[in-house]
């Protein structure tokens, strides 16, 4: 059985959707461990409920990012994972970490990348009066919220929207799309090659 590690920092609703998809065999793999950089991350409770090891590694106990990521990578290596899923993990990864797990880290980001990398994407969409917004799933490379895009989903912004209503609609889509992408990867259909995402032997044209 293939092994998935999920990194979180917060609520963990995407983690829960991945755990569910594994439980219902939509994804033929197991979440073998969850890591959080925050002890308060609510998502840890989802891991514990599913009897998945819930590890907390707090950054400010380390000298620098490199050191933190080195220890995190060693802890992750113990599980011999096939895939590392960032699910609301709000730390920038060091080059060391990204290179160590090259081609096997994916991220979900609440914007139509390359638009709005970083934080507060929903607020920026509202402030700029955008008529559409969305989410992106991508392989992780050394640039923040960058890396080959695997898939995107657009949503329309309506005049009555606020940050909460947008978050709700985006997350609803995330919970559908992320398990599908993970399934592709686990089945060997999705790979990163030549700094591009490939599905079923074809470059993903995004
Ligand atoms: C998700 O909306 C995800 O796209 C975003 O954090 C949220 C986590 O929600 N990720 C990023 O902003 C990464 N740059 P969750 O904790 O409920 O899964």
PDB file of C-alpha atoms and ligand atoms in Angstrom:
ATOM      1  CA  UNK A   1       0.000   0.000   0.000  1.00  0.00           C
ATOM      2  CA  UNK A   2       1.367   3.420  -0.980  1.00  0.00           C
ATOM      3  CA  UNK A   3       2.066   5.880   1.817  1.00  0.00           C
ATOM      4  CA  UNK A   4       1.048   9.514   2.093  1.00  0.00           C
ATOM      5  CA  UNK A   5       2.360  12.121   4.536  1.00  0.00           C
ATOM      6  CA  UNK A   6       0.233  15.241   5.049  1.00  0.00           C
ATOM      7  CA  UNK A   7       1.662  18.531   6.339  1.00  0.00           C
ATOM      8  CA  UNK A   8      -0.756  20.995   7.913  1.00  0.00           C
ATOM      9  CA  UNK A   9      -0.743  24.224   9.904  1.00  0.00           C
ATOM     10  CA  UNK A  10      -4.395  24.851  10.643  1.00  0.00           C
ATOM     11  CA  UNK A  11      -7.940  23.694  10.306  1.00  0.00           C
ATOM     12  CA  UNK A  12      -7.203  20.516   8.377  1.00  0.00           C
ATOM     13  CA  UNK A  13     -10.388  20.285   6.320  1.00  0.00           C
ATOM     14  CA  UNK A  14      -8.354  19.136   3.310  1.00  0.00           C
ATOM     15  CA  UNK A  15      -6.607  16.562   5.494  1.00  0.00           C
ATOM     16  CA  UNK A  16     -10.021  15.258   6.511  1.00  0.00           C
ATOM     17  CA  UNK A  17     -11.126  14.955   2.892  1.00  0.00           C
ATOM     18  CA  UNK A  18      -7.945  12.981   2.088  1.00  0.00           C
ATOM     19  CA  UNK A  19      -8.420  10.681   5.085  1.00  0.00           C
ATOM     20  CA  UNK A  20     -12.022  10.085   3.954  1.00  0.00           C
ATOM     21  CA  UNK A  21     -10.962   9.355   0.385  1.00  0.00           C
ATOM     22  CA  UNK A  22      -8.443   6.768   1.624  1.00  0.00           C
ATOM     23  CA  UNK A  23     -10.980   5.263   4.007  1.00  0.00           C
ATOM     24  CA  UNK A  24     -13.543   4.894   1.199  1.00  0.00           C
ATOM     25  CA  UNK A  25     -10.844   3.488  -1.138  1.00  0.00           C
ATOM     26  CA  UNK A  26     -11.216   6.341  -3.601  1.00  0.00           C
ATOM     27  CA  UNK A  27      -7.448   6.597  -3.050  1.00  0.00           C
ATOM     28  CA  UNK A  28      -5.649   3.289  -2.754  1.00  0.00           C
ATOM     29  CA  UNK A  29      -3.147   4.520  -0.168  1.00  0.00           C
ATOM     30  CA  UNK A  30      -2.793   5.250   3.508  1.00  0.00           C
ATOM     31  CA  UNK A  31      -2.090   8.502   5.327  1.00  0.00           C
ATOM     32  CA  UNK A  32       0.755   7.172   7.486  1.00  0.00           C
ATOM     33  CA  UNK A  33       1.500  10.388   9.368  1.00  0.00           C
ATOM     34  CA  UNK A  34       0.508  14.005   9.745  1.00  0.00           C
ATOM     35  CA  UNK A  35       2.967  16.748  10.656  1.00  0.00           C
ATOM     36  CA  UNK A  36       2.061  20.194  11.912  1.00  0.00           C
ATOM     37  CA  UNK A  37       4.270  23.179  12.660  1.00  0.00           C
ATOM     38  CA  UNK A  38       1.636  24.452  15.109  1.00  0.00           C
ATOM     39  CA  UNK A  39       0.449  22.616  18.206  1.00  0.00           C
ATOM     40  CA  UNK A  40      -2.910  24.428  17.955  1.00  0.00           C
ATOM     41  CA  UNK A  41      -3.678  23.112  14.456  1.00  0.00           C
ATOM     42  CA  UNK A  42      -7.224  21.756  14.626  1.00  0.00           C
ATOM     43  CA  UNK A  43      -6.393  19.261  11.879  1.00  0.00           C
ATOM     44  CA  UNK A  44      -4.364  17.256  14.397  1.00  0.00           C
ATOM     45  CA  UNK A  45      -7.643  16.117  15.938  1.00  0.00           C
ATOM     46  CA  UNK A  46      -8.716  14.615  12.585  1.00  0.00           C
ATOM     47  CA  UNK A  47      -5.459  12.675  12.465  1.00  0.00           C
ATOM     48  CA  UNK A  48      -5.832  11.422  16.008  1.00  0.00           C
ATOM     49  CA  UNK A  49      -9.454  10.399  15.423  1.00  0.00           C
ATOM     50  CA  UNK A  50      -8.316   8.336  12.452  1.00  0.00           C
ATOM     51  CA  UNK A  51      -5.458   6.865  14.548  1.00  0.00           C
ATOM     52  CA  UNK A  52      -2.839   8.433  12.341  1.00  0.00           C
ATOM     53  CA  UNK A  53       0.357   9.570  14.109  1.00  0.00           C
ATOM     54  CA  UNK A  54      -0.011  13.341  14.620  1.00  0.00           C
ATOM     55  CA  UNK A  55       3.432  14.905  14.917  1.00  0.00           C
ATOM     56  CA  UNK A  56       4.124  18.467  15.991  1.00  0.00           C
ATOM     57  CA  UNK A  57       7.464  20.061  15.200  1.00  0.00           C
ATOM     58  CA  UNK A  58       7.636  23.682  16.315  1.00  0.00           C
ATOM     59  CA  UNK A  59       9.909  25.915  14.218  1.00  0.00           C
ATOM     60  CA  UNK A  60      11.076  28.288  16.948  1.00  0.00           C
ATOM     61  CA  UNK A  61      12.927  25.509  18.711  1.00  0.00           C
ATOM     62  CA  UNK A  62      15.366  25.346  15.766  1.00  0.00           C
ATOM     63  CA  UNK A  63      18.244  27.617  14.823  1.00  0.00           C
ATOM     64  CA  UNK A  64      16.986  28.242  11.267  1.00  0.00           C
ATOM     65  CA  UNK A  65      14.740  27.021   8.457  1.00  0.00           C
ATOM     66  CA  UNK A  66      17.420  24.696   7.109  1.00  0.00           C
ATOM     67  CA  UNK A  67      17.788  22.964  10.458  1.00  0.00           C
ATOM     68  CA  UNK A  68      14.015  22.658  10.931  1.00  0.00           C
ATOM     69  CA  UNK A  69      13.520  21.236   7.447  1.00  0.00           C
ATOM     70  CA  UNK A  70      16.415  18.814   7.926  1.00  0.00           C
ATOM     71  CA  UNK A  71      14.849  17.385  11.080  1.00  0.00           C
ATOM     72  CA  UNK A  72      11.404  17.341   9.466  1.00  0.00           C
ATOM     73  CA  UNK A  73      12.788  15.492   6.434  1.00  0.00           C
ATOM     74  CA  UNK A  74      14.459  12.921   8.684  1.00  0.00           C
ATOM     75  CA  UNK A  75      11.197  12.336  10.535  1.00  0.00           C
ATOM     76  CA  UNK A  76       9.328  12.014   7.238  1.00  0.00           C
ATOM     77  CA  UNK A  77      11.956   9.638   5.808  1.00  0.00           C
ATOM     78  CA  UNK A  78      11.244   7.200   8.629  1.00  0.00           C
ATOM     79  CA  UNK A  79       7.839   6.566   7.060  1.00  0.00           C
ATOM     80  CA  UNK A  80       9.271   5.992   3.542  1.00  0.00           C
ATOM     81  CA  UNK A  81       6.417   7.929   1.918  1.00  0.00           C
ATOM     82  CA  UNK A  82       5.447   7.881  -1.743  1.00  0.00           C
ATOM     83  CA  UNK A  83       3.837  11.316  -1.626  1.00  0.00           C
ATOM     84  CA  UNK A  84       3.953  14.420   0.573  1.00  0.00           C
ATOM     85  CA  UNK A  85       0.787  16.482   0.508  1.00  0.00           C
ATOM     86  CA  UNK A  86       0.781  20.097   1.694  1.00  0.00           C
ATOM     87  CA  UNK A  87      -2.709  20.806   2.986  1.00  0.00           C
ATOM     88  CA  UNK A  88      -2.735  24.323   4.356  1.00  0.00           C
ATOM     89  CA  UNK A  89       0.921  24.074   5.410  1.00  0.00           C
ATOM     90  CA  UNK A  90       1.848  27.715   5.843  1.00  0.00           C
ATOM     91  CA  UNK A  91       5.627  27.516   5.945  1.00  0.00           C
ATOM     92  CA  UNK A  92       8.000  28.172   3.093  1.00  0.00           C
ATOM     93  CA  UNK A  93      10.021  25.035   2.400  1.00  0.00           C
ATOM     94  CA  UNK A  94      13.800  25.231   2.091  1.00  0.00           C
ATOM     95  CA  UNK A  95      15.535  24.239  -1.149  1.00  0.00           C
ATOM     96  CA  UNK A  96      17.039  21.332   0.762  1.00  0.00           C
ATOM     97  CA  UNK A  97      13.590  19.938   1.633  1.00  0.00           C
ATOM     98  CA  UNK A  98      12.173  20.455  -1.854  1.00  0.00           C
ATOM     99  CA  UNK A  99      15.192  18.818  -3.522  1.00  0.00           C
ATOM    100  CA  UNK A 100      15.202  15.946  -1.042  1.00  0.00           C
ATOM    101  CA  UNK A 101      11.611  15.066  -1.985  1.00  0.00           C
ATOM    102  CA  UNK A 102      11.753  16.264  -5.581  1.00  0.00           C
ATOM    103  CA  UNK A 103       8.718  15.326  -7.654  1.00  0.00           C
ATOM    104  CA  UNK A 104       6.828  13.960  -4.700  1.00  0.00           C
ATOM    105  CA  UNK A 105       5.452  17.089  -2.997  1.00  0.00           C
ATOM    106  CA  UNK A 106       2.151  18.630  -4.060  1.00  0.00           C
ATOM    107  CA  UNK A 107       0.404  21.738  -2.781  1.00  0.00           C
ATOM    108  CA  UNK A 108      -3.057  23.236  -2.990  1.00  0.00           C
ATOM    109  CA  UNK A 109      -3.307  27.011  -3.140  1.00  0.00           C
ATOM    110  CA  UNK A 110      -6.446  29.167  -3.030  1.00  0.00           C
ATOM    111  CA  UNK A 111      -5.914  31.238  -6.174  1.00  0.00           C
ATOM    112  CA  UNK A 112      -5.581  30.880  -9.900  1.00  0.00           C
ATOM    113  CA  UNK A 113      -1.777  30.838  -9.922  1.00  0.00           C
ATOM    114  CA  UNK A 114       0.363  32.612 -11.008  1.00  0.00           C
ATOM    115  CA  UNK A 115      -2.135  35.190  -9.736  1.00  0.00           C
ATOM    116  CA  UNK A 116      -1.964  35.844  -5.980  1.00  0.00           C
ATOM    117  CA  UNK A 117       0.778  33.663  -4.538  1.00  0.00           C
ATOM    118  CA  UNK A 118       1.217  34.023  -0.778  1.00  0.00           C
ATOM    119  CA  UNK A 119      -1.365  34.993   1.814  1.00  0.00           C
ATOM    120  CA  UNK A 120      -4.817  36.631   1.869  1.00  0.00           C
ATOM    121  CA  UNK A 121      -5.748  35.606  -1.652  1.00  0.00           C
ATOM    122  CA  UNK A 122      -9.507  35.944  -1.078  1.00  0.00           C
ATOM    123  CA  UNK A 123      -9.146  39.477   0.297  1.00  0.00           C
ATOM    124  CA  UNK A 124      -7.031  40.479  -2.709  1.00  0.00           C
ATOM    125  CA  UNK A 125      -9.666  39.119  -5.089  1.00  0.00           C
ATOM    126  CA  UNK A 126     -12.349  41.202  -3.362  1.00  0.00           C
ATOM    127  CA  UNK A 127     -10.199  44.340  -3.136  1.00  0.00           C
ATOM    128  CA  UNK A 128      -9.389  44.130  -6.832  1.00  0.00           C
ATOM    129  CA  UNK A 129     -13.007  43.530  -7.836  1.00  0.00           C
ATOM    130  CA  UNK A 130     -12.111  40.317  -9.658  1.00  0.00           C
ATOM    131  CA  UNK A 131     -15.014  38.480 -11.253  1.00  0.00           C
ATOM    132  CA  UNK A 132     -13.375  35.102 -10.930  1.00  0.00           C
ATOM    133  CA  UNK A 133     -11.188  33.315  -8.451  1.00  0.00           C
ATOM    134  CA  UNK A 134     -10.217  29.720  -7.886  1.00  0.00           C
ATOM    135  CA  UNK A 135      -7.695  27.217  -6.704  1.00  0.00           C
ATOM    136  CA  UNK A 136      -4.597  25.545  -8.063  1.00  0.00           C
ATOM    137  CA  UNK A 137      -2.929  22.219  -7.357  1.00  0.00           C
ATOM    138  CA  UNK A 138       0.745  22.100  -8.287  1.00  0.00           C
ATOM    139  CA  UNK A 139       3.996  20.248  -7.762  1.00  0.00           C
ATOM    140  CA  UNK A 140       6.254  22.027  -5.317  1.00  0.00           C
ATOM    141  CA  UNK A 141       9.527  23.453  -6.535  1.00  0.00           C
ATOM    142  CA  UNK A 142      11.841  26.039  -5.018  1.00  0.00           C
ATOM    143  CA  UNK A 143       9.636  29.042  -5.722  1.00  0.00           C
ATOM    144  CA  UNK A 144       6.798  30.001  -3.366  1.00  0.00           C
ATOM    145  CA  UNK A 145       3.371  28.822  -4.558  1.00  0.00           C
ATOM    146  CA  UNK A 146       4.911  28.020  -7.889  1.00  0.00           C
ATOM    147  CA  UNK A 147       5.883  24.807  -9.601  1.00  0.00           C
ATOM    148  CA  UNK A 148       4.180  22.940 -12.410  1.00  0.00           C
ATOM    149  CA  UNK A 149       0.421  23.309 -12.268  1.00  0.00           C
ATOM    150  CA  UNK A 150      -1.537  20.069 -12.252  1.00  0.00           C
ATOM    151  CA  UNK A 151      -5.054  21.444 -12.284  1.00  0.00           C
ATOM    152  CA  UNK A 152      -7.075  24.558 -11.523  1.00  0.00           C
ATOM    153  CA  UNK A 153     -10.708  25.211 -10.773  1.00  0.00           C
ATOM    154  CA  UNK A 154     -12.406  28.553 -11.317  1.00  0.00           C
ATOM    155  CA  UNK A 155     -15.287  29.964  -9.321  1.00  0.00           C
ATOM    156  CA  UNK A 156     -17.313  33.065 -10.149  1.00  0.00           C
ATOM    157  CA  UNK A 157     -17.334  35.955  -7.687  1.00  0.00           C
ATOM    158  CA  UNK A 158     -20.784  37.453  -7.101  1.00  0.00           C
ATOM    159  CA  UNK A 159     -21.576  40.935  -5.693  1.00  0.00           C
ATOM    160  CA  UNK A 160     -22.802  39.524  -2.358  1.00  0.00           C
ATOM    161  CA  UNK A 161     -19.546  37.637  -1.724  1.00  0.00           C
ATOM    162  CA  UNK A 162     -17.344  38.234   1.291  1.00  0.00           C
ATOM    163  CA  UNK A 163     -14.194  36.437   2.440  1.00  0.00           C
ATOM    164  CA  UNK A 164     -16.142  33.798   4.343  1.00  0.00           C
ATOM    165  CA  UNK A 165     -18.467  32.936   1.471  1.00  0.00           C
ATOM    166  CA  UNK A 166     -15.497  32.662  -0.896  1.00  0.00           C
ATOM    167  CA  UNK A 167     -13.512  30.461   1.494  1.00  0.00           C
ATOM    168  CA  UNK A 168     -16.538  28.181   1.795  1.00  0.00           C
ATOM    169  CA  UNK A 169     -16.903  27.756  -1.974  1.00  0.00           C
ATOM    170  CA  UNK A 170     -13.156  27.362  -2.569  1.00  0.00           C
ATOM    171  CA  UNK A 171     -12.816  24.749   0.160  1.00  0.00           C
ATOM    172  CA  UNK A 172     -15.802  22.843  -1.162  1.00  0.00           C
ATOM    173  CA  UNK A 173     -13.987  22.553  -4.501  1.00  0.00           C
ATOM    174  CA  UNK A 174     -10.649  21.771  -2.831  1.00  0.00           C
ATOM    175  CA  UNK A 175     -12.190  18.815  -1.015  1.00  0.00           C
ATOM    176  CA  UNK A 176     -13.329  17.374  -4.349  1.00  0.00           C
ATOM    177  CA  UNK A 177     -10.235  18.112  -6.429  1.00  0.00           C
ATOM    178  CA  UNK A 178      -7.331  17.346  -4.091  1.00  0.00           C
ATOM    179  CA  UNK A 179      -8.296  13.670  -3.544  1.00  0.00           C
ATOM    180  CA  UNK A 180      -8.638  13.232  -7.318  1.00  0.00           C
ATOM    181  CA  UNK A 181      -5.128  14.588  -7.932  1.00  0.00           C
ATOM    182  CA  UNK A 182      -3.733  12.426  -5.132  1.00  0.00           C
ATOM    183  CA  UNK A 183      -5.405   9.389  -6.674  1.00  0.00           C
ATOM    184  CA  UNK A 184      -3.726  10.160 -10.043  1.00  0.00           C
ATOM    185  CA  UNK A 185      -0.325  10.379  -8.358  1.00  0.00           C
ATOM    186  CA  UNK A 186      -0.793   7.209  -6.314  1.00  0.00           C
ATOM    187  CA  UNK A 187      -1.834   5.309  -9.441  1.00  0.00           C
ATOM    188  CA  UNK A 188       1.356   6.446 -11.191  1.00  0.00           C
ATOM    189  CA  UNK A 189      -0.619   8.448 -13.757  1.00  0.00           C
ATOM    190  CA  UNK A 190       0.700  11.821 -12.578  1.00  0.00           C
ATOM    191  CA  UNK A 191       4.405  12.636 -12.456  1.00  0.00           C
ATOM    192  CA  UNK A 192       6.717  15.643 -12.562  1.00  0.00           C
ATOM    193  CA  UNK A 193       9.268  15.427 -15.379  1.00  0.00           C
ATOM    194  CA  UNK A 194      11.380  18.169 -16.985  1.00  0.00           C
ATOM    195  CA  UNK A 195       9.848  20.652 -14.492  1.00  0.00           C
ATOM    196  CA  UNK A 196       6.382  19.949 -15.906  1.00  0.00           C
ATOM    197  CA  UNK A 197       3.374  17.988 -14.728  1.00  0.00           C
ATOM    198  CA  UNK A 198       2.480  14.952 -16.856  1.00  0.00           C
ATOM    199  CA  UNK A 199      -0.753  12.975 -16.729  1.00  0.00           C
ATOM    200  CA  UNK A 200      -1.105   9.672 -18.557  1.00  0.00           C
ATOM    201  CA  UNK A 201       2.094  10.321 -20.497  1.00  0.00           C
ATOM    202  CA  UNK A 202       1.041  13.783 -21.719  1.00  0.00           C
ATOM    203  CA  UNK A 203       2.210  17.195 -20.555  1.00  0.00           C
ATOM    204  CA  UNK A 204      -0.582  18.988 -18.710  1.00  0.00           C
ATOM    205  CA  UNK A 205      -1.248  22.024 -20.890  1.00  0.00           C
ATOM    206  CA  UNK A 206      -1.668  24.804 -18.324  1.00  0.00           C
TER     207      UNK A 206
HETATM  208  C1  LIG B   1      -6.769  25.868   1.972  1.00  0.00           C
HETATM  209  O1  LIG B   1      -7.724  26.737   1.433  1.00  0.00           O
HETATM  210  C2  LIG B   1      -5.517  25.860   1.126  1.00  0.00           C
HETATM  211  O2  LIG B   1      -5.769  26.106  -0.221  1.00  0.00           O
HETATM  212  C3  LIG B   1      -4.730  26.983   1.733  1.00  0.00           C
HETATM  213  O3  LIG B   1      -4.962  26.880   3.111  1.00  0.00           O
HETATM  214  C4  LIG B   1      -6.268  26.359   3.331  1.00  0.00           C
HETATM  215  C5  LIG B   1      -6.163  25.259   4.340  1.00  0.00           C
HETATM  216  O4  LIG B   1      -7.428  24.823   4.743  1.00  0.00           O
HETATM  217  N1  LIG B   1      -3.335  26.862   1.416  1.00  0.00           N
HETATM  218  C6  LIG B   1      -2.523  27.906   1.220  1.00  0.00           C
HETATM  219  O5  LIG B   1      -2.874  29.055   1.350  1.00  0.00           O
HETATM  220  C7  LIG B   1      -1.101  27.543   0.821  1.00  0.00           C
HETATM  221  N2  LIG B   1      -0.410  28.657   0.309  1.00  0.00           N
HETATM  222  P1  LIG B   1      -7.601  23.515   5.625  1.00  0.00           P
HETATM  223  O6  LIG B   1      -6.593  23.630   6.779  1.00  0.00           O
HETATM  224  O7  LIG B   1      -8.996  23.575   6.116  1.00  0.00           O
HETATM  225  O8  LIG B   1      -7.314  22.328   4.770  1.00  0.00           O
END
